Short mmCIF file of C-alpha atoms in Angstrom, two decimals:
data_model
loop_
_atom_site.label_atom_id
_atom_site.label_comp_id
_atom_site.label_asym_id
_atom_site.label_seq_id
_atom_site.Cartn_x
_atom_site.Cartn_y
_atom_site.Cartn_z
CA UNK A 141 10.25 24.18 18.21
CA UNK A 142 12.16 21.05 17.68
CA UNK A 143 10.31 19.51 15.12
CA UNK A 144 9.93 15.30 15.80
CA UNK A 145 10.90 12.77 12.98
CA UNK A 146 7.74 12.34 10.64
CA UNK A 147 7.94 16.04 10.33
CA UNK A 148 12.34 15.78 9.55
CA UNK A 149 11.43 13.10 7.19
CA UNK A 150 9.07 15.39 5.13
CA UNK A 151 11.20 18.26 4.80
CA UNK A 152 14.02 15.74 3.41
CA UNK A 153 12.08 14.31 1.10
CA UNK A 154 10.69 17.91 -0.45
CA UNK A 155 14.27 18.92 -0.48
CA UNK A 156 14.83 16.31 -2.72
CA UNK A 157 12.06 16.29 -4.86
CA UNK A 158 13.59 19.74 -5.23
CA UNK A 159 16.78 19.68 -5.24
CA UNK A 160 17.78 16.18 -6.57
CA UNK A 161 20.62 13.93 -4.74
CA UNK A 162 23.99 14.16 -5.33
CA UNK A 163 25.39 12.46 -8.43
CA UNK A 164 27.63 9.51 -6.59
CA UNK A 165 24.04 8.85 -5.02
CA UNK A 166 22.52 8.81 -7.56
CA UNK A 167 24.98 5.95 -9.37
CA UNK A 168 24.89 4.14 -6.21
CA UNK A 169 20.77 3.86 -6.49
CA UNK A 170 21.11 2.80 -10.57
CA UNK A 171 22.61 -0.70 -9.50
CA UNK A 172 19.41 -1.75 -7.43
CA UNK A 173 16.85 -0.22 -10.10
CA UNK A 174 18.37 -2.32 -12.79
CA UNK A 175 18.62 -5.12 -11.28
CA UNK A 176 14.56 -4.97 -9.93
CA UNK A 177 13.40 -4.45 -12.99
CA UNK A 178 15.04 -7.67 -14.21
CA UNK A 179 13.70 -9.30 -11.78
CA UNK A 180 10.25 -7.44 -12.54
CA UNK A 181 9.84 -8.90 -15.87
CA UNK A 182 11.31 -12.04 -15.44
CA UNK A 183 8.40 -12.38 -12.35
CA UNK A 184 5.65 -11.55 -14.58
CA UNK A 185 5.13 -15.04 -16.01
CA UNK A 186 5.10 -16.33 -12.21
CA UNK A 187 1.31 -18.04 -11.32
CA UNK A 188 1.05 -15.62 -8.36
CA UNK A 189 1.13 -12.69 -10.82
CA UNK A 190 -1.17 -14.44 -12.94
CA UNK A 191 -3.40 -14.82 -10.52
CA UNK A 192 -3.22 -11.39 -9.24
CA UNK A 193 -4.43 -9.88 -12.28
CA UNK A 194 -7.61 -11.66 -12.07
CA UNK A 195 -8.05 -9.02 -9.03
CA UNK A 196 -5.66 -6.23 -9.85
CA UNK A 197 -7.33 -6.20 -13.68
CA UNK A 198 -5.21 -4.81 -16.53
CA UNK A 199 -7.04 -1.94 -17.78
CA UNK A 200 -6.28 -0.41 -21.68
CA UNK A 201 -6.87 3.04 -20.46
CA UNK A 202 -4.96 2.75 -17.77
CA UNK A 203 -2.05 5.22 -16.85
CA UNK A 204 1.18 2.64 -15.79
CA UNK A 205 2.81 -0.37 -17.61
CA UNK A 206 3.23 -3.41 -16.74
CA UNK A 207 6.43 -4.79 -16.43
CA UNK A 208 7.16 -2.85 -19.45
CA UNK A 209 4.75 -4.67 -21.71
CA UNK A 210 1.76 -3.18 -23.77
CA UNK A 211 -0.27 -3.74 -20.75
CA UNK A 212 -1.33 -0.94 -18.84
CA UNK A 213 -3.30 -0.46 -15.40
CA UNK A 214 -4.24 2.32 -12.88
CA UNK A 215 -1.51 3.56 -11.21
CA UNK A 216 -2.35 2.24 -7.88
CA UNK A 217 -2.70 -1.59 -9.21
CA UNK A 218 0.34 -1.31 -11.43
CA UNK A 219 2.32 -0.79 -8.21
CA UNK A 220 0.60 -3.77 -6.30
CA UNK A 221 1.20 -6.29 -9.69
CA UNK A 222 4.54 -5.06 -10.29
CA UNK A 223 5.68 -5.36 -6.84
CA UNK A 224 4.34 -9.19 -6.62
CA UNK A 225 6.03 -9.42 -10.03
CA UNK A 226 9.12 -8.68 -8.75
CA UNK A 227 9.96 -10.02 -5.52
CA UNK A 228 7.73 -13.48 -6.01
CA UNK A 229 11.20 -15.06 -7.63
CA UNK A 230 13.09 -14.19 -4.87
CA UNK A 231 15.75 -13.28 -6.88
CA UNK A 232 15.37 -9.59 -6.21
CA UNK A 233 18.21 -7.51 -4.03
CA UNK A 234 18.46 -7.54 -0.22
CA UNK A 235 19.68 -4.89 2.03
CA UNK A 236 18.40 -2.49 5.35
CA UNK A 237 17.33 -6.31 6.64
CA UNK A 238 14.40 -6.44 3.56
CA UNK A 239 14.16 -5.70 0.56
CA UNK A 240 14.09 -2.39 -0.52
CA UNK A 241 14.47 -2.19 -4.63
CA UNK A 242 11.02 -4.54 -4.82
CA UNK A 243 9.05 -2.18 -3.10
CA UNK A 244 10.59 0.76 -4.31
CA UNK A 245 10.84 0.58 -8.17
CA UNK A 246 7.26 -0.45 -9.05
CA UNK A 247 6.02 2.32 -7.24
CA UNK A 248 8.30 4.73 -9.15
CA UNK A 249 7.68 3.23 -12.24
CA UNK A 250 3.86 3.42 -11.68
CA UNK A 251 4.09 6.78 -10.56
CA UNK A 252 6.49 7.84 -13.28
CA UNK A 253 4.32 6.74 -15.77
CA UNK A 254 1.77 8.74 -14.80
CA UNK A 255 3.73 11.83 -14.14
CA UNK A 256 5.71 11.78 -16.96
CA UNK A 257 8.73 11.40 -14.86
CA UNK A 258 12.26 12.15 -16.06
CA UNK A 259 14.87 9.30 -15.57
CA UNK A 260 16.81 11.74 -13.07
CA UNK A 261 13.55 12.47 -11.15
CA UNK A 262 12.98 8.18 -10.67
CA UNK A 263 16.35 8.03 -9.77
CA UNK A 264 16.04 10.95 -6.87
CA UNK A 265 12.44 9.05 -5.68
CA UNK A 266 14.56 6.13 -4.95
CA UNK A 267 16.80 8.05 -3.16
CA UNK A 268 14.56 9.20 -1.09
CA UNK A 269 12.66 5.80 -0.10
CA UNK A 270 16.00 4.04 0.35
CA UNK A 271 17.02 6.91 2.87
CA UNK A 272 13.82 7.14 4.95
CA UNK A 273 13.83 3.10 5.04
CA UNK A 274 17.69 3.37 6.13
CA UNK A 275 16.74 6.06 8.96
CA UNK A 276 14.02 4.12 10.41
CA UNK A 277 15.64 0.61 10.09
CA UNK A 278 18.86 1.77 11.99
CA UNK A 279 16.52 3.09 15.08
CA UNK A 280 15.58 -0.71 16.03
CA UNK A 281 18.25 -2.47 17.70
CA UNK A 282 16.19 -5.54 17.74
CA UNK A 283 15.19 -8.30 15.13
CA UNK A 284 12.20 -7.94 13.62
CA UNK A 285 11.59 -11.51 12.09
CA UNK A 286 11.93 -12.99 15.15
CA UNK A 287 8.23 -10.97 16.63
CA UNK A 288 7.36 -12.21 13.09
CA UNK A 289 7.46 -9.22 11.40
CA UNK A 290 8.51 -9.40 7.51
CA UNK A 291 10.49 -5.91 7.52
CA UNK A 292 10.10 -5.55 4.24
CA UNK A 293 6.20 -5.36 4.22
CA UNK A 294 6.29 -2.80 6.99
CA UNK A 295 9.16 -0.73 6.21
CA UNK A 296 8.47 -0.77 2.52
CA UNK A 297 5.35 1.16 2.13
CA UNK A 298 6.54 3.98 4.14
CA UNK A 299 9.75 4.33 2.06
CA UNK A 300 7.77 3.58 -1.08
CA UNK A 301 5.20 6.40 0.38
CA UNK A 302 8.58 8.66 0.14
CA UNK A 303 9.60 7.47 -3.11
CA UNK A 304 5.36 8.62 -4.39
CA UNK A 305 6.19 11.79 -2.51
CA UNK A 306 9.10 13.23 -3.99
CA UNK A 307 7.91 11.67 -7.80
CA UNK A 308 4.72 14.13 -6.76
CA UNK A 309 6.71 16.95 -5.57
CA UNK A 310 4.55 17.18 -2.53
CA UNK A 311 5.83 19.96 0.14
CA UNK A 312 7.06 19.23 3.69
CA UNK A 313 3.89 19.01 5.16
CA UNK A 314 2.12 16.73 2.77
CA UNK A 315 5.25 14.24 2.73
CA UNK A 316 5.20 13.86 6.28
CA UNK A 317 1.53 13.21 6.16
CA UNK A 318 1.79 10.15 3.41
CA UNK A 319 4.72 8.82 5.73
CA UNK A 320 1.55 8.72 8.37
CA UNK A 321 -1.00 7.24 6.25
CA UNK A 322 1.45 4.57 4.91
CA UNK A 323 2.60 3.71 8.25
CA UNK A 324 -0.97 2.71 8.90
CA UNK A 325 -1.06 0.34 6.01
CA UNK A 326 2.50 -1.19 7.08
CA UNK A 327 2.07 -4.98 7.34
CA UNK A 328 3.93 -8.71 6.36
CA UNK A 329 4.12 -12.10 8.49
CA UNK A 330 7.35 -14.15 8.54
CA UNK A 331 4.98 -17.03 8.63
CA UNK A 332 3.37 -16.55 5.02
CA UNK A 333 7.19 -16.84 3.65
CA UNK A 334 7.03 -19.77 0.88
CA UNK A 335 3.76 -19.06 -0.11
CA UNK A 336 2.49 -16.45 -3.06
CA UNK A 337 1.38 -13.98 -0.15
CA UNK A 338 5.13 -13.10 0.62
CA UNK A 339 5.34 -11.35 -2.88
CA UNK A 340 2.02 -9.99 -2.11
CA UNK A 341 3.79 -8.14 1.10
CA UNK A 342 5.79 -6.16 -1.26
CA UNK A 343 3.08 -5.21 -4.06
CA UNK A 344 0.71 -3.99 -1.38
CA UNK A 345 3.70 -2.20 0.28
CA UNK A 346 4.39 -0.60 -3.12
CA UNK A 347 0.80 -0.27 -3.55
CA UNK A 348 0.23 1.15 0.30
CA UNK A 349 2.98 4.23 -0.57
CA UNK A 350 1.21 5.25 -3.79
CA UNK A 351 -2.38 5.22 -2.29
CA UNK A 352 -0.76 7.04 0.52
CA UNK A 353 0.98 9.77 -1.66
CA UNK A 354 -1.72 10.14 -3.36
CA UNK A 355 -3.96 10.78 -0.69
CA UNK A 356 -1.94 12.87 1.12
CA UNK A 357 -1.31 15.46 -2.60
CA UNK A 358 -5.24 15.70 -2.53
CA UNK A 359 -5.77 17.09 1.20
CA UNK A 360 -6.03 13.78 3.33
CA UNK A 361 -4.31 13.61 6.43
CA UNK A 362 -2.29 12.08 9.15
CA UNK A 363 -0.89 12.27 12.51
CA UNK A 364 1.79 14.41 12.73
CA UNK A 365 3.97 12.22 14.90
CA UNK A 366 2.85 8.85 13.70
CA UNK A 367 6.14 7.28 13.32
CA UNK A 368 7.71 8.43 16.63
CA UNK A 369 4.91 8.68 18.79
CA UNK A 370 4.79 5.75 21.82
CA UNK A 371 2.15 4.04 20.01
CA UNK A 372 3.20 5.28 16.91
CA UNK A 373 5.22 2.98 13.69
CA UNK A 374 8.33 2.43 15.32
CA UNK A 375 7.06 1.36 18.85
CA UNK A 376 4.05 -1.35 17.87
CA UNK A 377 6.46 -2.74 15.38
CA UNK A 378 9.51 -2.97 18.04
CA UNK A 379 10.14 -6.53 18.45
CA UNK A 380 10.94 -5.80 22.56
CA UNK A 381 10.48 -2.06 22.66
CA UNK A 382 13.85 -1.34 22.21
CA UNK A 383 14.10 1.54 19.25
CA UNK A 384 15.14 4.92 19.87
CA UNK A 385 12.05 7.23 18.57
CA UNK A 386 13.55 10.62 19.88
CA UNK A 387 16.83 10.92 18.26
CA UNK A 388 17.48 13.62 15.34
CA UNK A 389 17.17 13.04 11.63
CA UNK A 390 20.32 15.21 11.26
CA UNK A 391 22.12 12.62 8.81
CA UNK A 392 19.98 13.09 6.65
CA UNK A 393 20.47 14.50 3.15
CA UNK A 394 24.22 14.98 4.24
CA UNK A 395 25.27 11.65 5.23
CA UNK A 396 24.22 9.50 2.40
CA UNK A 397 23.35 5.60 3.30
CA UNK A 398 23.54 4.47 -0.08
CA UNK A 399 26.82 5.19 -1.46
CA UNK A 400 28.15 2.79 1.68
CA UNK A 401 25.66 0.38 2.01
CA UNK A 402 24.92 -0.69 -1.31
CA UNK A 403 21.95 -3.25 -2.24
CA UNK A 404 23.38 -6.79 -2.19
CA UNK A 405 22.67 -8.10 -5.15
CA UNK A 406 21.65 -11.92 -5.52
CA UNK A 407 23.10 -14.66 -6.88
CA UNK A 408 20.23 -17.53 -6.63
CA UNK A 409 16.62 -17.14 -6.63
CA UNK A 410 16.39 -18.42 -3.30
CA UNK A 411 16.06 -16.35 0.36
CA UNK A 412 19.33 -14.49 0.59
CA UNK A 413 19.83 -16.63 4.18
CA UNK A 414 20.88 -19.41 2.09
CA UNK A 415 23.46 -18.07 -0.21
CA UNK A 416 26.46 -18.08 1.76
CA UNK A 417 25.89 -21.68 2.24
CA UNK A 418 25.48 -22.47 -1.44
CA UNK A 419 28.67 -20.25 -2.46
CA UNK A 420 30.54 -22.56 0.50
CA UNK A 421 28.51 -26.04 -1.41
CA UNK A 422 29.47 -24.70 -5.01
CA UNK A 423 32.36 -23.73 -4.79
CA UNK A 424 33.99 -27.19 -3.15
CA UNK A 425 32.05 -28.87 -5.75
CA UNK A 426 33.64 -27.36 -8.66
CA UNK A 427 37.16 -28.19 -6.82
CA UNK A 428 35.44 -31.93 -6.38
CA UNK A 429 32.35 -33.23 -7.80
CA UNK A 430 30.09 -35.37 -5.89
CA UNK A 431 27.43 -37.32 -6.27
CA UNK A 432 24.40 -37.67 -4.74
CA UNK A 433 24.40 -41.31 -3.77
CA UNK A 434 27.95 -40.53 -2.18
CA UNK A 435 26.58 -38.08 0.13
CA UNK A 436 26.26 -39.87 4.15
CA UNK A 437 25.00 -36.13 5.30
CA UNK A 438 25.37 -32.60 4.76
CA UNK A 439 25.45 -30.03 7.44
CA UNK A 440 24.92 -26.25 7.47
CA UNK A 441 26.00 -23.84 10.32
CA UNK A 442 23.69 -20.36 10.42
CA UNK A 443 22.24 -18.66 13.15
CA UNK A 444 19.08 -19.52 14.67
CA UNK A 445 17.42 -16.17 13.08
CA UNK A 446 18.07 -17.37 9.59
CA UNK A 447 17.39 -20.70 10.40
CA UNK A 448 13.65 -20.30 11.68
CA UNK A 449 13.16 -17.55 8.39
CA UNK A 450 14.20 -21.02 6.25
CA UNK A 451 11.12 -22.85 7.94
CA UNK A 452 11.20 -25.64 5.04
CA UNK A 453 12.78 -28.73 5.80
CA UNK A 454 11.40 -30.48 3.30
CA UNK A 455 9.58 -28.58 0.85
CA UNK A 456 6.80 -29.73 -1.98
CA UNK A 457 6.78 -26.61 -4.04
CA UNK A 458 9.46 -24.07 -5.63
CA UNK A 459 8.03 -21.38 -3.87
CA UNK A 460 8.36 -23.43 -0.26
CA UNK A 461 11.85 -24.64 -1.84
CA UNK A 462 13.41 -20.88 -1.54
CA UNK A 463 13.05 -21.02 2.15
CA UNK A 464 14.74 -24.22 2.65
CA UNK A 465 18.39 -24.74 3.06
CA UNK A 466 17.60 -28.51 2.72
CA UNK A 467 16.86 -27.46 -0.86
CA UNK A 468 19.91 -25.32 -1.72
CA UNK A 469 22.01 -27.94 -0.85
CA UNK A 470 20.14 -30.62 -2.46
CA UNK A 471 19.76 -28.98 -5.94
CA UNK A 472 23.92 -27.74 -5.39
CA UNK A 473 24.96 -31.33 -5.16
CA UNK A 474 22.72 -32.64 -7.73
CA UNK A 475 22.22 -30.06 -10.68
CA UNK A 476 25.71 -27.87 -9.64
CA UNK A 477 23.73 -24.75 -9.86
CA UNK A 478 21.06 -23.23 -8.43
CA UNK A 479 19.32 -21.03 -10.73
CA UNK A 480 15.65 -20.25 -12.04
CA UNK A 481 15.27 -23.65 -14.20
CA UNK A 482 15.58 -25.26 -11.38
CA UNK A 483 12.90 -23.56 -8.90
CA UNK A 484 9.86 -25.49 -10.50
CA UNK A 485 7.96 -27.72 -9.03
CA UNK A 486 8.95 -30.55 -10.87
CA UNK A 487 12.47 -30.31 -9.92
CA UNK A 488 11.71 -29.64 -5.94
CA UNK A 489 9.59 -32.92 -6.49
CA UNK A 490 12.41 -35.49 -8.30
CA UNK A 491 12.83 -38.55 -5.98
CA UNK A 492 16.63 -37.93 -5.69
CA UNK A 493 16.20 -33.93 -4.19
CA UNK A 494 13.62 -35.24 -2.07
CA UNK A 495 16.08 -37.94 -0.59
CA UNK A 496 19.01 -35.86 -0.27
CA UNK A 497 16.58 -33.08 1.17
CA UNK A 498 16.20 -35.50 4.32
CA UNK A 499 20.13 -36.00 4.64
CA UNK A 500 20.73 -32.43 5.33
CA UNK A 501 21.13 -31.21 8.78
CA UNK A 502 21.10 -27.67 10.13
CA UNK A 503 23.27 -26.40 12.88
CA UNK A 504 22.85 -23.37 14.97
CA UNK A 505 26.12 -20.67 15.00
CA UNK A 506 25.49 -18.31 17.75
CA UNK A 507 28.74 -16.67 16.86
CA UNK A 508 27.02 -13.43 15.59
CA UNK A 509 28.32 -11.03 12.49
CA UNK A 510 29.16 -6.96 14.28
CA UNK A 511 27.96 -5.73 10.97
CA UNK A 512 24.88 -7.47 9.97
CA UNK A 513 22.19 -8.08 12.72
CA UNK A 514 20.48 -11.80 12.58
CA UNK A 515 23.59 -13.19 10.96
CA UNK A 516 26.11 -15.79 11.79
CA UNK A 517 29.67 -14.46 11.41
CA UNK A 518 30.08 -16.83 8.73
CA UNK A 519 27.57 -20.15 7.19
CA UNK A 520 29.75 -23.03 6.86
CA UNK A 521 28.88 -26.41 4.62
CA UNK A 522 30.51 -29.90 5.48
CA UNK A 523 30.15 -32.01 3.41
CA UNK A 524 30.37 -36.03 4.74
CA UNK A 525 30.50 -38.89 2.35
CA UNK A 526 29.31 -42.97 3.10
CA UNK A 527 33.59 -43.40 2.41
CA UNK A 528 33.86 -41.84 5.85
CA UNK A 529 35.62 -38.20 3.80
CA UNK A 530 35.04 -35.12 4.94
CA UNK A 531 34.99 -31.79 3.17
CA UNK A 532 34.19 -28.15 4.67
CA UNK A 533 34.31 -24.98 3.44
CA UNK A 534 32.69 -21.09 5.17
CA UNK A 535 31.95 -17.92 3.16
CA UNK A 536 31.88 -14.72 5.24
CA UNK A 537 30.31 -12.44 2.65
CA UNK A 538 28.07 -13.85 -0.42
CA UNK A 539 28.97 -13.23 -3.91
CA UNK A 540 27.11 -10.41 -4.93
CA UNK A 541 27.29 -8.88 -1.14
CA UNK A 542 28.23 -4.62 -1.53
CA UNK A 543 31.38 -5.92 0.04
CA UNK A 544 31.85 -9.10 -2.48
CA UNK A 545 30.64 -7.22 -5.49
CA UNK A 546 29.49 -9.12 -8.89
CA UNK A 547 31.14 -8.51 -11.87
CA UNK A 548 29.83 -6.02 -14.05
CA UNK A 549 29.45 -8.71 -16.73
CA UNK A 550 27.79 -10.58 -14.45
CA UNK A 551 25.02 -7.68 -13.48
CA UNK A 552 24.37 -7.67 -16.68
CA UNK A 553 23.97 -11.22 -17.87
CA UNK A 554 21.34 -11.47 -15.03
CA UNK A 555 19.46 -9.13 -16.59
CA UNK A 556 19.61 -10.16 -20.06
CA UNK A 557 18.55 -13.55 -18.98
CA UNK A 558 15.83 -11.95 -16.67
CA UNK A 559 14.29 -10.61 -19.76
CA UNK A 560 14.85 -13.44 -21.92
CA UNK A 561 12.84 -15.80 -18.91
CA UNK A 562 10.12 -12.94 -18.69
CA UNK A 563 9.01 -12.85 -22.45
CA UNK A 564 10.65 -9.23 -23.11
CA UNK A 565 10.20 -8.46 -26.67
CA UNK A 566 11.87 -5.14 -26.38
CA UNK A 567 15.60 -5.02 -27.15
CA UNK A 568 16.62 -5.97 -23.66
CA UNK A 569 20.30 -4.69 -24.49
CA UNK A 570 18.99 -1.64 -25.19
CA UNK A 571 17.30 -1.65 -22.20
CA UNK A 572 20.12 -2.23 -20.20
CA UNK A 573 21.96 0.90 -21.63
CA UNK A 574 19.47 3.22 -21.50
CA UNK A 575 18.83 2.13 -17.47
CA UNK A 576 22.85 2.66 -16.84
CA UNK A 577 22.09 6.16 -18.08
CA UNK A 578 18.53 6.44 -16.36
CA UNK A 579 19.69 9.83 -14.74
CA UNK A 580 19.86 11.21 -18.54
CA UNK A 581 16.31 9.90 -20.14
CA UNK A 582 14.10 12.61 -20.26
CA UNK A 583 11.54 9.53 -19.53
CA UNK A 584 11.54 5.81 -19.49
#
């Protein structure tokens, strides 16, 4: 009996939990775990997290830390305020049209610490999640965003219900069946981007995969075919129906995803549509600085999917400010970087960003990118001064893009100053080292 793809999507992840990935796989996954967890703690002083735990209560007895602090909660709420912890910045990775590290590594870590997980199991739980998110993102050859899906919300806790499965060791059977149960807790609106509750799609995703995992070790159960079936995951989620729910899983566990499509890592702490635009803005300003009051307009070509995901033309608070191009190219022109110092809500609120906010203009590029669905071939910036000049520059692929790598030095200075911004009081260089070698730590 052919078996249908809930079912192939158990039996890969128990071969894993098993078995282990391969060890170029498993390097590929260490670049996106480090660079989370940077993001983790450097999210934890974030309001939204703050509030959260007036919900999501620390607990002293409990089994998971928080953002690898003395803090400890159950291991269900340590996923939820870990997740918002890391992706409320923004500054988290992006790849398989969401973002997968957010959800993933806060329900590993929870899990892990509960477990007693080896660094080389964590790293083979990512694996999997990344892999079951690939397989099931690559099946829609529509845009989600534009039904108003966030993908990352509903893709994320069935890949971070694979990550819980294979950190559990659960068989075949029981993996497919906390696939099921997480794909009824899949969930995320486009329209709550720039608020706290975008975060909180990727701590309840993390949270979603754990509950489901661990419901599904116990005995609880799903529908076999609730991913494939017509009114199953992939179908209700389908922005026009259009995903194929019948073809084989046969890539799977042979033909790695991650290895070739690597997380891209992020430059800014703003919505990854903006960065090619601020990498065109930058880098003409460091040839030529310019000041504000110079500035008759700027204007930014995208495609009309990114555009309506930056919904903020003139934003009142840093969270609203991520998803707002007029921002990014406001605090380019004025500060020359764009970095977490400058995503407060003072800053988005100084007189002169607010007036160059209102001078930027967005164009639509319906000249579409072969190799990454939603985008523009290219974003290009021109800038236009009151002297009647004229300056323009594209970027293709953003710095930190798996094709447009960051420098290791510059992975790592991220992180440091992730850390440093969070209130680590570890020894965040040893931190660093000991996450390069994760696959080696008999735990974290």
């Amino acid at each position: 009996m052919v078996q249908g793809l809930t079912q192939e999507l158990g039996g890969f992840l128990a071969k894993v939990a098993s078995q282990g990935a391969p060890d170029n796989v498993r390097q590929a996954a260490k670049e996106g775990m480090i660079d989370c967890i940077g993001c983790m703690v450097a999210g934890s002083r974030d309001e939204a997290v703050t509030l959260a735990m007036q919900v999501f209560q620390p607990e002293a007895a409990g089994s998971s830390r928080l953002w690898f602090s003395d803090q400890r909660a159950g291991v269900a709420d340590a996923a939820m305020l870990n997740g918002i912890a890391a992706h409320v910045l923004d500054y988290d990775d992006s790849c398989l049209r969401g973002h997968p590290s957010a959800v993933l590594i806060p329900a590993i870590l929870a899990i892990a610490d509960e477990v007693k997980a080896s660094g080389a199991a964590m790293v083979d739980a990512y694996v999997g999640g990344y892999e079951v998110w690939a397989e099931l993102v690559d099946r829609e050859s529509g845009f989600h965003q534009m039904k108003g899906w966030h993908p990352t919300g509903i893709f994320g806790a069935i890949a971070a219900a694979a990550s819980a499965a294979v950190l559990y060791g659960l068989d075949a059977g029981k993996a497919a069946h906390a696939l099921g149960l997480a794909a009824s807790q899949s969930a995320g609106l486009m329209s709550n981007f720039g608020a706290m509750s975008k975060s909180f799609h990727v701590g309840r995703a993390a949270q979603a995969g754990v509950v489901a995992a661990r419901l599904a070790r116990v005995g609880f159960t799903a529908s076999p075919d609730a991913i494939e079936h017509p009114r199953g995951f992939l179908m209700a989620v389908s922005p026009e129906g259009k995903v194929d729910t019948t073809r084989a899983a046969d890539g799977l566990g042979t033909l790695w995803q991650l290895p070739k499509r690597r997380v891209n890592l992020k430059k800014y702490p703003t919505c990854y549509y903006t960065h090619r635009a601020l990498d065109a803005v930058l880098s003409m300003l460091q040839e030529q600085a310019v000041v504000a009051d110079a500035v008759e307009r700027i204007e930014v070509t995208l495609s009309r999917e990114h555009a309506l995901a930056l919904r903020n033309a003139q934003p009142q608070t840093a969270l609203a400010a991520k998803f707002s191009m007029q921002f990014a190219m406001a605090c380019a022109v004025v500060s020359g970087k764009v970095g977490l110092l400058e995503l407060t809500d003072e800053f988005v609120l100084r007189p002169d960003i607010q007036a160059l906010m209102r001078r930027v203009r967005v164009v639509i590029d319906e000249r579409y990118d072969p190799e990454t669905p939603g985008a523009a071939y290219e974003d290009r910036v021109t800038l236009v001064g009151k002297d009647g000049t004229t300056r323009s520059n594209a970027v293709h692929r953003a710095s930190g893009h798996a094709q447009n790598p960051l420098a290791e030095a510059a992975i790592k200075a991220k992180f440091l100053d992730c850390l440093a911004y969070g209130g680590y009081v570890g020894d965040a260089t040893d931190l660093y080292a000991r996450l390069a070698r994760l696959e080696e730590q008999p735990t974290l």
